[in-house]
Short mmCIF file of N, CA, C and O in Angstrom, two decimals:
data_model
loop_
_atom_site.label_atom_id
_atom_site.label_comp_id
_atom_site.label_asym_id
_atom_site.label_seq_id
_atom_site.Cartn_x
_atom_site.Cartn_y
_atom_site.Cartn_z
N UNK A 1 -9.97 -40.30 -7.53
CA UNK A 1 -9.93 -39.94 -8.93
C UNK A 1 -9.23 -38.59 -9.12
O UNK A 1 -8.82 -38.32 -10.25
N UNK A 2 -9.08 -37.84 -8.26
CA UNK A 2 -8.76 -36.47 -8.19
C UNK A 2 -6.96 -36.52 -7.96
O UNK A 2 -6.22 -35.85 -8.68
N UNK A 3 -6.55 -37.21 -7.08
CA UNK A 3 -5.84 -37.54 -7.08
C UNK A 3 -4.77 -38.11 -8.56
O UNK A 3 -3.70 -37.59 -8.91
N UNK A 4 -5.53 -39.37 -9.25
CA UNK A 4 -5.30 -39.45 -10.55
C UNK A 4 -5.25 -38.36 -11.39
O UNK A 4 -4.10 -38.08 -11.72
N UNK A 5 -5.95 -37.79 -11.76
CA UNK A 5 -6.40 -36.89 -12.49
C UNK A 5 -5.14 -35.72 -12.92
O UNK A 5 -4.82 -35.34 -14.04
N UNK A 6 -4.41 -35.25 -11.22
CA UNK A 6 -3.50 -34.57 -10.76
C UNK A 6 -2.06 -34.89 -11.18
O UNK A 6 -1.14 -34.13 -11.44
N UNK A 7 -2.12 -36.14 -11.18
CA UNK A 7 -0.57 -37.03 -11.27
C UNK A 7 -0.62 -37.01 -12.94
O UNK A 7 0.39 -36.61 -13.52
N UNK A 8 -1.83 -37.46 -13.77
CA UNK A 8 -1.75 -37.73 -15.16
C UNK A 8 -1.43 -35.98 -16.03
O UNK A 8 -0.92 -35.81 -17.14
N UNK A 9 -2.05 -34.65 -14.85
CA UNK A 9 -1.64 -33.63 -15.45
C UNK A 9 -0.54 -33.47 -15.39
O UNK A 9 -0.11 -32.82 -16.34
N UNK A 10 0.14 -33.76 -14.72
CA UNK A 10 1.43 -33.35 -14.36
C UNK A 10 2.64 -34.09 -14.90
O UNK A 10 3.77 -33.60 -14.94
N UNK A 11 2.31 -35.30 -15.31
CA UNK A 11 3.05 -35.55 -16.41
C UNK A 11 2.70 -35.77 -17.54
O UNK A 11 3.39 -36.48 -18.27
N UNK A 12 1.66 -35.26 -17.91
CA UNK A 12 1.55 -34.34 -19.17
C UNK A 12 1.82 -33.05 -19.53
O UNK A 12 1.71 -32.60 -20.67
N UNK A 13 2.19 -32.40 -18.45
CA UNK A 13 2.95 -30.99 -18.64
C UNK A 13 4.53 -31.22 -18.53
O UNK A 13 5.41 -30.51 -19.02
N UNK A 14 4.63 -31.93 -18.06
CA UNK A 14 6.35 -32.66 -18.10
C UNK A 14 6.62 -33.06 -18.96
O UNK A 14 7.67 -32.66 -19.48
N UNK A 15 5.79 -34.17 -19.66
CA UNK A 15 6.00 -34.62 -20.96
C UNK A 15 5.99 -33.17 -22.22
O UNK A 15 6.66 -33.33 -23.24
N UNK A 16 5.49 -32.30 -22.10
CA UNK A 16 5.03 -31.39 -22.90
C UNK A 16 6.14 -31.00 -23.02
O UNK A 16 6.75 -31.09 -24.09
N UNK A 17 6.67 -30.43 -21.86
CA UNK A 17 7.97 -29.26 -21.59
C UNK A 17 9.01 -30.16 -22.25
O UNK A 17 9.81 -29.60 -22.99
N UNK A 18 9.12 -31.43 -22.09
CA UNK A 18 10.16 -31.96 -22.82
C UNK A 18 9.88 -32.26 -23.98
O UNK A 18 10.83 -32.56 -24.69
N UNK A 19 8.50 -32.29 -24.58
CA UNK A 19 8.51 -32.21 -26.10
C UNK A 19 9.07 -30.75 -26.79
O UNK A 19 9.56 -30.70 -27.92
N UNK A 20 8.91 -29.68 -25.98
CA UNK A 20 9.44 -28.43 -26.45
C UNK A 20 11.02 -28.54 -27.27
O UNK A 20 11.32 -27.74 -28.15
N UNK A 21 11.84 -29.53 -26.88
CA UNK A 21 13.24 -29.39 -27.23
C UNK A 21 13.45 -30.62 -27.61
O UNK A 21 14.56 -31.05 -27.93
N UNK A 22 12.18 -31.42 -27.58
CA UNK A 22 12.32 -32.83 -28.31
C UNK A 22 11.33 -33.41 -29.45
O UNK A 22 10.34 -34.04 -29.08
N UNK A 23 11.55 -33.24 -30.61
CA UNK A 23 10.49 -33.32 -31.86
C UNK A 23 9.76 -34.56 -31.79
O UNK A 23 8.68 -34.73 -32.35
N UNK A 24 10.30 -35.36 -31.15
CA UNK A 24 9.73 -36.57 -31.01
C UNK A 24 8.55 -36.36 -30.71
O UNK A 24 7.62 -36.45 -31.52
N UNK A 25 8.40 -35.95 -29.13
CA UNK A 25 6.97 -35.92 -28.17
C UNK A 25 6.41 -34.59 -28.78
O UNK A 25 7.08 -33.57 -28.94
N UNK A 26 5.07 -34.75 -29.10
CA UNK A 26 4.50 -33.61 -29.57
C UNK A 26 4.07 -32.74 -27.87
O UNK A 26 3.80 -33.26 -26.79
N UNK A 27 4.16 -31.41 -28.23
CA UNK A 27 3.68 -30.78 -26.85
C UNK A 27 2.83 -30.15 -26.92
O UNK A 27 2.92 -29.36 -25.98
N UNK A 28 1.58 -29.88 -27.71
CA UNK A 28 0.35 -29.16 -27.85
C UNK A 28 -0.76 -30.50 -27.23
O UNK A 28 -1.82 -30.28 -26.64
N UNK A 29 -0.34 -31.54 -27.47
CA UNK A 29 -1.48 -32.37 -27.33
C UNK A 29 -1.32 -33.22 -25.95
O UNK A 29 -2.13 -34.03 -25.50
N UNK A 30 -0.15 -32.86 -25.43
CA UNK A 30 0.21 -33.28 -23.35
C UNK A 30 -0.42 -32.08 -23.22
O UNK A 30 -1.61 -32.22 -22.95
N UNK A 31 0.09 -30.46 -23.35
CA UNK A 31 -0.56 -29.98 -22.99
C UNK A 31 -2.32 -29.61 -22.53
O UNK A 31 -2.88 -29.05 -21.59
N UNK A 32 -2.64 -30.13 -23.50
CA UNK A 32 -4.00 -29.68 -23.73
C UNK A 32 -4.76 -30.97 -23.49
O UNK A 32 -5.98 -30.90 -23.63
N UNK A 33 -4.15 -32.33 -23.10
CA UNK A 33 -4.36 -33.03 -21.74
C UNK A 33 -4.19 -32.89 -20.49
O UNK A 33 -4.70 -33.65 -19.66
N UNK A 34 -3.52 -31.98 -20.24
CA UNK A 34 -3.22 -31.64 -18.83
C UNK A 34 -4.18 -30.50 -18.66
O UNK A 34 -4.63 -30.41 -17.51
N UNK A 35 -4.52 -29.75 -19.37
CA UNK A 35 -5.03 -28.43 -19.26
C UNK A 35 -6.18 -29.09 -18.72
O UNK A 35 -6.60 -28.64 -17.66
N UNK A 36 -7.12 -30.63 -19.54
CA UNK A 36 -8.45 -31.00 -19.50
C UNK A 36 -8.41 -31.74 -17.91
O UNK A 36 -9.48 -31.69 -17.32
N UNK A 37 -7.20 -32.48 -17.12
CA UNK A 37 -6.77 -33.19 -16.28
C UNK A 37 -6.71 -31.91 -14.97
O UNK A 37 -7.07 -32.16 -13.82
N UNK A 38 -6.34 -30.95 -15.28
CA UNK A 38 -6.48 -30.13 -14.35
C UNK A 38 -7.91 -29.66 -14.42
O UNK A 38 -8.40 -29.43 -13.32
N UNK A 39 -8.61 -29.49 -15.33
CA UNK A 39 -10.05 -28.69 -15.05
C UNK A 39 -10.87 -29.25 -14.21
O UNK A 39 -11.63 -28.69 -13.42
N UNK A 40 -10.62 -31.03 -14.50
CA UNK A 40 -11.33 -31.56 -13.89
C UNK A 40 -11.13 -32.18 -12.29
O UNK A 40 -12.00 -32.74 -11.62
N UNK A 41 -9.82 -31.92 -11.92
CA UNK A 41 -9.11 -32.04 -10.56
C UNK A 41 -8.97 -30.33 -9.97
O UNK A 41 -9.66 -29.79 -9.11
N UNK A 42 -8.07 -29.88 -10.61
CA UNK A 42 -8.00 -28.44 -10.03
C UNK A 42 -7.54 -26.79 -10.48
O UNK A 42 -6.53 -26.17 -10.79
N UNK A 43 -8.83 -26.58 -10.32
CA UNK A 43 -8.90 -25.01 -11.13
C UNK A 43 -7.97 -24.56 -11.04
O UNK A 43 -7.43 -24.09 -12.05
N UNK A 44 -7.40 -24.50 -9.85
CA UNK A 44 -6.28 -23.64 -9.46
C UNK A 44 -4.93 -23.63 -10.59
O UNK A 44 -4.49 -22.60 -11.10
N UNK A 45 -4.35 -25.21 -10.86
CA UNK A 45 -3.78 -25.75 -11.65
C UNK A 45 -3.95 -25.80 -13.09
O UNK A 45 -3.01 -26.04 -13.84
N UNK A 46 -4.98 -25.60 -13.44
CA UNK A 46 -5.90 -25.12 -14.72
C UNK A 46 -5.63 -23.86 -14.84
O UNK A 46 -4.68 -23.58 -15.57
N UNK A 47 -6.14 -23.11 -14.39
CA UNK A 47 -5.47 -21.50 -14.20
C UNK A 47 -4.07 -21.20 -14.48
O UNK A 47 -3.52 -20.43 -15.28
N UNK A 48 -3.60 -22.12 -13.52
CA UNK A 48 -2.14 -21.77 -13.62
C UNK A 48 -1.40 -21.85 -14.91
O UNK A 48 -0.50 -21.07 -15.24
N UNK A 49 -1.99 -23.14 -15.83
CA UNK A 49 -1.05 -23.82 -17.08
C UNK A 49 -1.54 -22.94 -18.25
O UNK A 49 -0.85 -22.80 -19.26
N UNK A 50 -3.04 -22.22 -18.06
CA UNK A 50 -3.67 -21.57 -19.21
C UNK A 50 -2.80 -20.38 -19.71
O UNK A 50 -2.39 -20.05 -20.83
N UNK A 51 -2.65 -19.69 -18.01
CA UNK A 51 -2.41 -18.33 -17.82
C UNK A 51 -0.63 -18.59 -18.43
O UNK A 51 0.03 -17.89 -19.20
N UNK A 52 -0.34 -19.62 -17.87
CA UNK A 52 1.32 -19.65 -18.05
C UNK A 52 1.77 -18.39 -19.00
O UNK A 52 1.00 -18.00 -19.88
N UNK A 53 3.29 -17.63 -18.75
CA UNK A 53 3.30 -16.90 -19.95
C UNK A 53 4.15 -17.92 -21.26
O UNK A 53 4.15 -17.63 -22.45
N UNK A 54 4.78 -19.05 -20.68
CA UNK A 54 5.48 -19.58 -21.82
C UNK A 54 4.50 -20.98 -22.48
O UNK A 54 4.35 -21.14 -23.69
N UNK A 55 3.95 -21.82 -21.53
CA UNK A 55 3.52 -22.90 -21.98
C UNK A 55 1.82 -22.57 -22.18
O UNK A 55 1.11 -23.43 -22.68
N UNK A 56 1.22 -21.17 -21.72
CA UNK A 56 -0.14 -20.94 -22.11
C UNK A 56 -0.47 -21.09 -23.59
O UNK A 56 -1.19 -21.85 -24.24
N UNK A 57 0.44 -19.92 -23.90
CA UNK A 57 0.23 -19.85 -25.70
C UNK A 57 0.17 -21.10 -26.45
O UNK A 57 -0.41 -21.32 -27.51
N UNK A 58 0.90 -21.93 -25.68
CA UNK A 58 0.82 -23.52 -26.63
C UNK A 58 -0.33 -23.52 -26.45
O UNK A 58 -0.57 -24.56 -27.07
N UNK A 59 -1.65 -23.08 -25.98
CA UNK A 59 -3.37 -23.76 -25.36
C UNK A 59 -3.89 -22.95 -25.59
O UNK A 59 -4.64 -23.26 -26.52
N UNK A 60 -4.02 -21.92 -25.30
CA UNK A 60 -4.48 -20.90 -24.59
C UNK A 60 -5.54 -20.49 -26.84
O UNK A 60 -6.73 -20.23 -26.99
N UNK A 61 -4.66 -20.58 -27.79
CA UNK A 61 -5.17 -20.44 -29.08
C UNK A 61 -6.32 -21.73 -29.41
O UNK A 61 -7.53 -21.63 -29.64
N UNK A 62 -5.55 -22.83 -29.35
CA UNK A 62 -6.61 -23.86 -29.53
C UNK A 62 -7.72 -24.01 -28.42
O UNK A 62 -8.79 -24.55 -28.68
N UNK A 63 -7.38 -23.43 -26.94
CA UNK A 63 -9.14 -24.16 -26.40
C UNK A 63 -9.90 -23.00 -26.79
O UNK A 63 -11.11 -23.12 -26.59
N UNK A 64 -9.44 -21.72 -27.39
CA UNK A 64 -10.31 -21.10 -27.55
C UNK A 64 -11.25 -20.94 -28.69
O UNK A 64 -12.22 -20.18 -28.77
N UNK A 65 -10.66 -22.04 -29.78
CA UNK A 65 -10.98 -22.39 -31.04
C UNK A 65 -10.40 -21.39 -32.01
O UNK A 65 -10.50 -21.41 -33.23
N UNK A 66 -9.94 -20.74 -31.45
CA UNK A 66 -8.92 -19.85 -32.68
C UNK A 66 -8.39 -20.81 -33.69
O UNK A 66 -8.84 -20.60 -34.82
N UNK A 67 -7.35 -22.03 -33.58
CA UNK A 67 -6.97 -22.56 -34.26
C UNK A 67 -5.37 -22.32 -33.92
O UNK A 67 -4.94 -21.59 -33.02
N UNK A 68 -4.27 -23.41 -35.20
CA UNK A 68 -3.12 -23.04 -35.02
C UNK A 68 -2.53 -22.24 -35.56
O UNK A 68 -2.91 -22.00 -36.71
N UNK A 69 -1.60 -21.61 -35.12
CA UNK A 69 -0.75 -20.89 -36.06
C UNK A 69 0.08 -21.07 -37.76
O UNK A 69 1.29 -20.96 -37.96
N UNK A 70 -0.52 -21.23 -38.34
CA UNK A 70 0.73 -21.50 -39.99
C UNK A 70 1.89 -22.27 -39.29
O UNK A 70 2.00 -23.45 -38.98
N UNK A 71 2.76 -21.15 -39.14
CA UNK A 71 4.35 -21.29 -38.76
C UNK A 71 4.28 -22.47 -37.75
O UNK A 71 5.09 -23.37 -37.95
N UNK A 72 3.52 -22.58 -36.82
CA UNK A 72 3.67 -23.84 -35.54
C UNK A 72 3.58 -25.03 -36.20
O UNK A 72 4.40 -25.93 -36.00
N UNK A 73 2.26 -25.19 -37.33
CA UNK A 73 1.62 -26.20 -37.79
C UNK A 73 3.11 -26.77 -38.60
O UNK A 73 3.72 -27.80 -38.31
N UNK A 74 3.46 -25.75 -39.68
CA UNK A 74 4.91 -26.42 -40.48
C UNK A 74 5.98 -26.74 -39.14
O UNK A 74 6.81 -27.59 -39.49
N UNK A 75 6.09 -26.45 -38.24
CA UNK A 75 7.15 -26.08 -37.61
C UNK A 75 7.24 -27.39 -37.07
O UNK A 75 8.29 -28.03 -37.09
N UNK A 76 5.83 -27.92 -36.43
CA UNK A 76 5.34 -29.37 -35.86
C UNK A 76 5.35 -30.57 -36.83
O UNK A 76 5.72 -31.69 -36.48
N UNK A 77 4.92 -30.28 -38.00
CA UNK A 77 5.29 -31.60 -39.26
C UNK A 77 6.98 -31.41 -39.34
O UNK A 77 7.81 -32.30 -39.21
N UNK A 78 7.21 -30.08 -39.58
CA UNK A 78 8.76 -30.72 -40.34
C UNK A 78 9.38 -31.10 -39.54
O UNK A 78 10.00 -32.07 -40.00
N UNK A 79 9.77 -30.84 -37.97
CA UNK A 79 10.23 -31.88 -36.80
C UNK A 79 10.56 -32.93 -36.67
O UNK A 79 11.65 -33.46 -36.48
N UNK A 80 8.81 -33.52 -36.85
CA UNK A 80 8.41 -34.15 -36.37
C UNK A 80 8.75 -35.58 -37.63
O UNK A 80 8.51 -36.77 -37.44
N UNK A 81 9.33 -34.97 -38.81
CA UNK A 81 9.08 -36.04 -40.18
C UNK A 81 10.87 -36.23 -40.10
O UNK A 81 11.40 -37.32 -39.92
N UNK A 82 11.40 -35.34 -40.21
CA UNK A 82 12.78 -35.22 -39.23
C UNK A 82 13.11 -36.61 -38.36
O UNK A 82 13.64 -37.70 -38.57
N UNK A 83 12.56 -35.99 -37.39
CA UNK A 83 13.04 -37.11 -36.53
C UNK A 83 12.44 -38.46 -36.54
O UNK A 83 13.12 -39.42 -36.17
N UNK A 84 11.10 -38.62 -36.99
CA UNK A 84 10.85 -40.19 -37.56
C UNK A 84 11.72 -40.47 -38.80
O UNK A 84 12.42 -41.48 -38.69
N UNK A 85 11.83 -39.83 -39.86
CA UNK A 85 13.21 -40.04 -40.79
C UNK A 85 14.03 -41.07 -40.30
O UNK A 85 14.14 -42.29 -40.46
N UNK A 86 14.79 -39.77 -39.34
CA UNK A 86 15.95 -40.06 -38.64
C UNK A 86 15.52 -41.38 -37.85
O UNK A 86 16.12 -42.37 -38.27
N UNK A 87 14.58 -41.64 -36.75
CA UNK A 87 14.60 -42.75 -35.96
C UNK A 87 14.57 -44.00 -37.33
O UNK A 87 15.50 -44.78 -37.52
N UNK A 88 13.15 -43.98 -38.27
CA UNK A 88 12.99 -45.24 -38.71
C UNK A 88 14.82 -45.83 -39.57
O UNK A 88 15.28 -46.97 -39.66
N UNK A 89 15.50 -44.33 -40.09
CA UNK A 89 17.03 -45.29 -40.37
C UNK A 89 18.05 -45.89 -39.79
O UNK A 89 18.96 -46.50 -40.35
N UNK A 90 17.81 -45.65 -38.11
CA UNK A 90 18.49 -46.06 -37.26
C UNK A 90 17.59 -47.41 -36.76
O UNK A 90 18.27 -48.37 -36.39
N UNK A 91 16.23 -47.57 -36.71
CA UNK A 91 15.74 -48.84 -36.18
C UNK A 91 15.69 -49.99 -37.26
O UNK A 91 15.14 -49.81 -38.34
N UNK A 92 16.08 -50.75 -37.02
CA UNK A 92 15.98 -51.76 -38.04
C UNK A 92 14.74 -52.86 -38.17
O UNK A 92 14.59 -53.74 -39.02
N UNK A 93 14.08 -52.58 -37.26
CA UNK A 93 12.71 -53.72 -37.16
C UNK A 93 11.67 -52.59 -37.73
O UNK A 93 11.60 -51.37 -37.59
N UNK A 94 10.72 -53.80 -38.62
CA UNK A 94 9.87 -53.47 -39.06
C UNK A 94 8.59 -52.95 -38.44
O UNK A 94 8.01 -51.87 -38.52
N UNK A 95 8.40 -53.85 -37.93
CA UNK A 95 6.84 -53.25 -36.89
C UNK A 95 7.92 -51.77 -35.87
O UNK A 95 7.31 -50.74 -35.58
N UNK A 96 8.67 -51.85 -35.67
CA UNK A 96 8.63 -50.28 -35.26
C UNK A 96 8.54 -49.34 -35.71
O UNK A 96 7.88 -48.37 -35.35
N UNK A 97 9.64 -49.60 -37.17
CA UNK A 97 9.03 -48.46 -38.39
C UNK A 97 7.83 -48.33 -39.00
O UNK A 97 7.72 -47.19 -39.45
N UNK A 98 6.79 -49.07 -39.23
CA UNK A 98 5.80 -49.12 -39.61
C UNK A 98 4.96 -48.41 -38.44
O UNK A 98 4.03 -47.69 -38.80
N UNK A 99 5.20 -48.54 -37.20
CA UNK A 99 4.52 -47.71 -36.03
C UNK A 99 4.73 -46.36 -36.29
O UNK A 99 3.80 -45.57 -36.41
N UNK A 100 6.13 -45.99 -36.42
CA UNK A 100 6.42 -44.71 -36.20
C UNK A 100 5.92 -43.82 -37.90
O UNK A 100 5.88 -42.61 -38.13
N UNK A 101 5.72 -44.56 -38.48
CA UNK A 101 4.98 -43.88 -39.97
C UNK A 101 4.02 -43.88 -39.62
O UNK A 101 3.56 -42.75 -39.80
N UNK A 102 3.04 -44.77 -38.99
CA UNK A 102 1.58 -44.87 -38.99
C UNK A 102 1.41 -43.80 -38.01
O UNK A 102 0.79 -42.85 -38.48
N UNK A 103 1.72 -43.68 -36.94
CA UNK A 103 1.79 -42.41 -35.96
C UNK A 103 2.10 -41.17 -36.90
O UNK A 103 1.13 -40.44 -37.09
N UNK A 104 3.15 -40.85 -37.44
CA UNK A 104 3.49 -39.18 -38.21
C UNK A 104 2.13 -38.92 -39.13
O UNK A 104 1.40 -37.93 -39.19
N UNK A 105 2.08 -40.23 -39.85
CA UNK A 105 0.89 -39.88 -41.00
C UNK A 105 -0.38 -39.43 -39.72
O UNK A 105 -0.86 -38.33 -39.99
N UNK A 106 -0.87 -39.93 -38.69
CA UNK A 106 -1.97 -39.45 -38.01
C UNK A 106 -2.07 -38.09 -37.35
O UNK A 106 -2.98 -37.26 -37.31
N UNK A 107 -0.25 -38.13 -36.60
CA UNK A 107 -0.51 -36.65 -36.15
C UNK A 107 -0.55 -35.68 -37.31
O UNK A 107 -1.06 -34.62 -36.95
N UNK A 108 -0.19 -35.68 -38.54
CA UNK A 108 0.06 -34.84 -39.70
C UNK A 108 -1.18 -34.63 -39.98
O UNK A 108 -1.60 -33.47 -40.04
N UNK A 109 -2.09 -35.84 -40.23
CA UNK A 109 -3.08 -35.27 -40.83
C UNK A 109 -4.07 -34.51 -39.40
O UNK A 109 -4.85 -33.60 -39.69
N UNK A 110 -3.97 -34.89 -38.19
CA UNK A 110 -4.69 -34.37 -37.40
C UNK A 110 -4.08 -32.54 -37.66
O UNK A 110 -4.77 -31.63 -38.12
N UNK A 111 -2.82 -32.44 -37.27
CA UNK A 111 -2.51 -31.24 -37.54
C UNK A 111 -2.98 -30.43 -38.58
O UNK A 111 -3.48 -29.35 -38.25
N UNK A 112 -2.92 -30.76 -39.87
CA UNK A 112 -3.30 -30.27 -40.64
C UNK A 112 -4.68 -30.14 -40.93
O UNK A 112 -5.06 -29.51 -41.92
N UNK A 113 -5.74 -30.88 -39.86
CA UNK A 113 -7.12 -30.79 -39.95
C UNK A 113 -7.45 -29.50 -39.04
O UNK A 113 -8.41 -28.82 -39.37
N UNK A 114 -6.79 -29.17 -38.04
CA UNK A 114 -6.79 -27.90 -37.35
C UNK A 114 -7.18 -26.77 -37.71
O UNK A 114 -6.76 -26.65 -38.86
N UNK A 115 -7.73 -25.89 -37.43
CA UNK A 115 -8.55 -24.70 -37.90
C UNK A 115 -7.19 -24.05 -38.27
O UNK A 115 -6.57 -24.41 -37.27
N UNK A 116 -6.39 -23.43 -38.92
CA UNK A 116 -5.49 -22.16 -39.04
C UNK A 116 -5.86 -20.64 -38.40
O UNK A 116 -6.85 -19.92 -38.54
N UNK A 117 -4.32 -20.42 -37.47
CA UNK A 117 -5.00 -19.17 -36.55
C UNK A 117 -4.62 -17.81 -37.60
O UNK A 117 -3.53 -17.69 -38.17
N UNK A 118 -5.34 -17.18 -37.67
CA UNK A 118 -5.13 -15.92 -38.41
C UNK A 118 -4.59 -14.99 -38.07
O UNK A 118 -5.52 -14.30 -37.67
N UNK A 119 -3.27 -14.15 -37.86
CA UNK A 119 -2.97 -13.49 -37.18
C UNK A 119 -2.46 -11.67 -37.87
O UNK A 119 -2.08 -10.80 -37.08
#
C-alpha cells in the first residue's frame, strides 16, 4: 500500500506542476492529494512538497485552514472558464461538453466555497 500510495503522490505532483502552465488541470487539488498520499506513505516526502519554496505555497495556506487567496481564487475560475470555453467550441459531441460544464460549474463552486485568505 505504501508503495501505492508513493506512485499516486507522485503523479499528483506531476500532474500539479503541469497544471501550473495548463488551465485545464487544476493544481491545488493534485497537490493537496499528494501532500495527503505522502503523509500517509512518507514524511520525508510530505516534508519535502509542504516545505517546497515554489509548489508549498500552493498547500501550505489551505492545510492550514487559512483559506485561498482572492487573486488565486479569480485567477483559477477565469482559466479555467477560458479554457472549457475554448475546449467545449472545438469539441463537437455533446456528452463531452456537457462533462466539461458539469466539471467547471463543480470546481467553481467548490472554489468559491473556500474560506478567503486574508492577507
Amino acid at each position: 500500500m505504501r508503495y501505492l500510495l508513493l506512485a499516486a503522490g507522485w503523479l499528483s505532483v506531476a500532474l500539479g506542476v503541469v497544471g501550473i502552465f495548463l488551465p485545464v488541470l487544476p493544481t491545488t487539488p493534485f497537490l493537496l492529494l499528494a501532500a495527503a498520499c505522502f503523509a500517509r506513505s512518507s514524511p520525508r516526502f510530505h516534508a519535502w512538497l509542504v516545505n517546497h519554496p515554489k509548489l508549498g505555497p500552493w498547500i501550505r495556506d489551505y492545510l492550514s485552514g487559512e483559506g485561498i487567496p482572492l487573486k488565486g481564487k479569480l485567477y483559477a475560475i477565469g482559466l479555467m472558464w477560458v479554457s472549457i470555453g475554448l475546449s467545449c467550441y472545438l469539441v463537437p459531441l455533446f456528452w463531452a461538453r456537457a462533462f466539461m460544464l458539469t466539471s467547471a460549474v463543480l470546481v467553481s463552486a467548490w472554489i468559491l466555497k473556500q474560506k478567503t485568505l486574508q492577507r
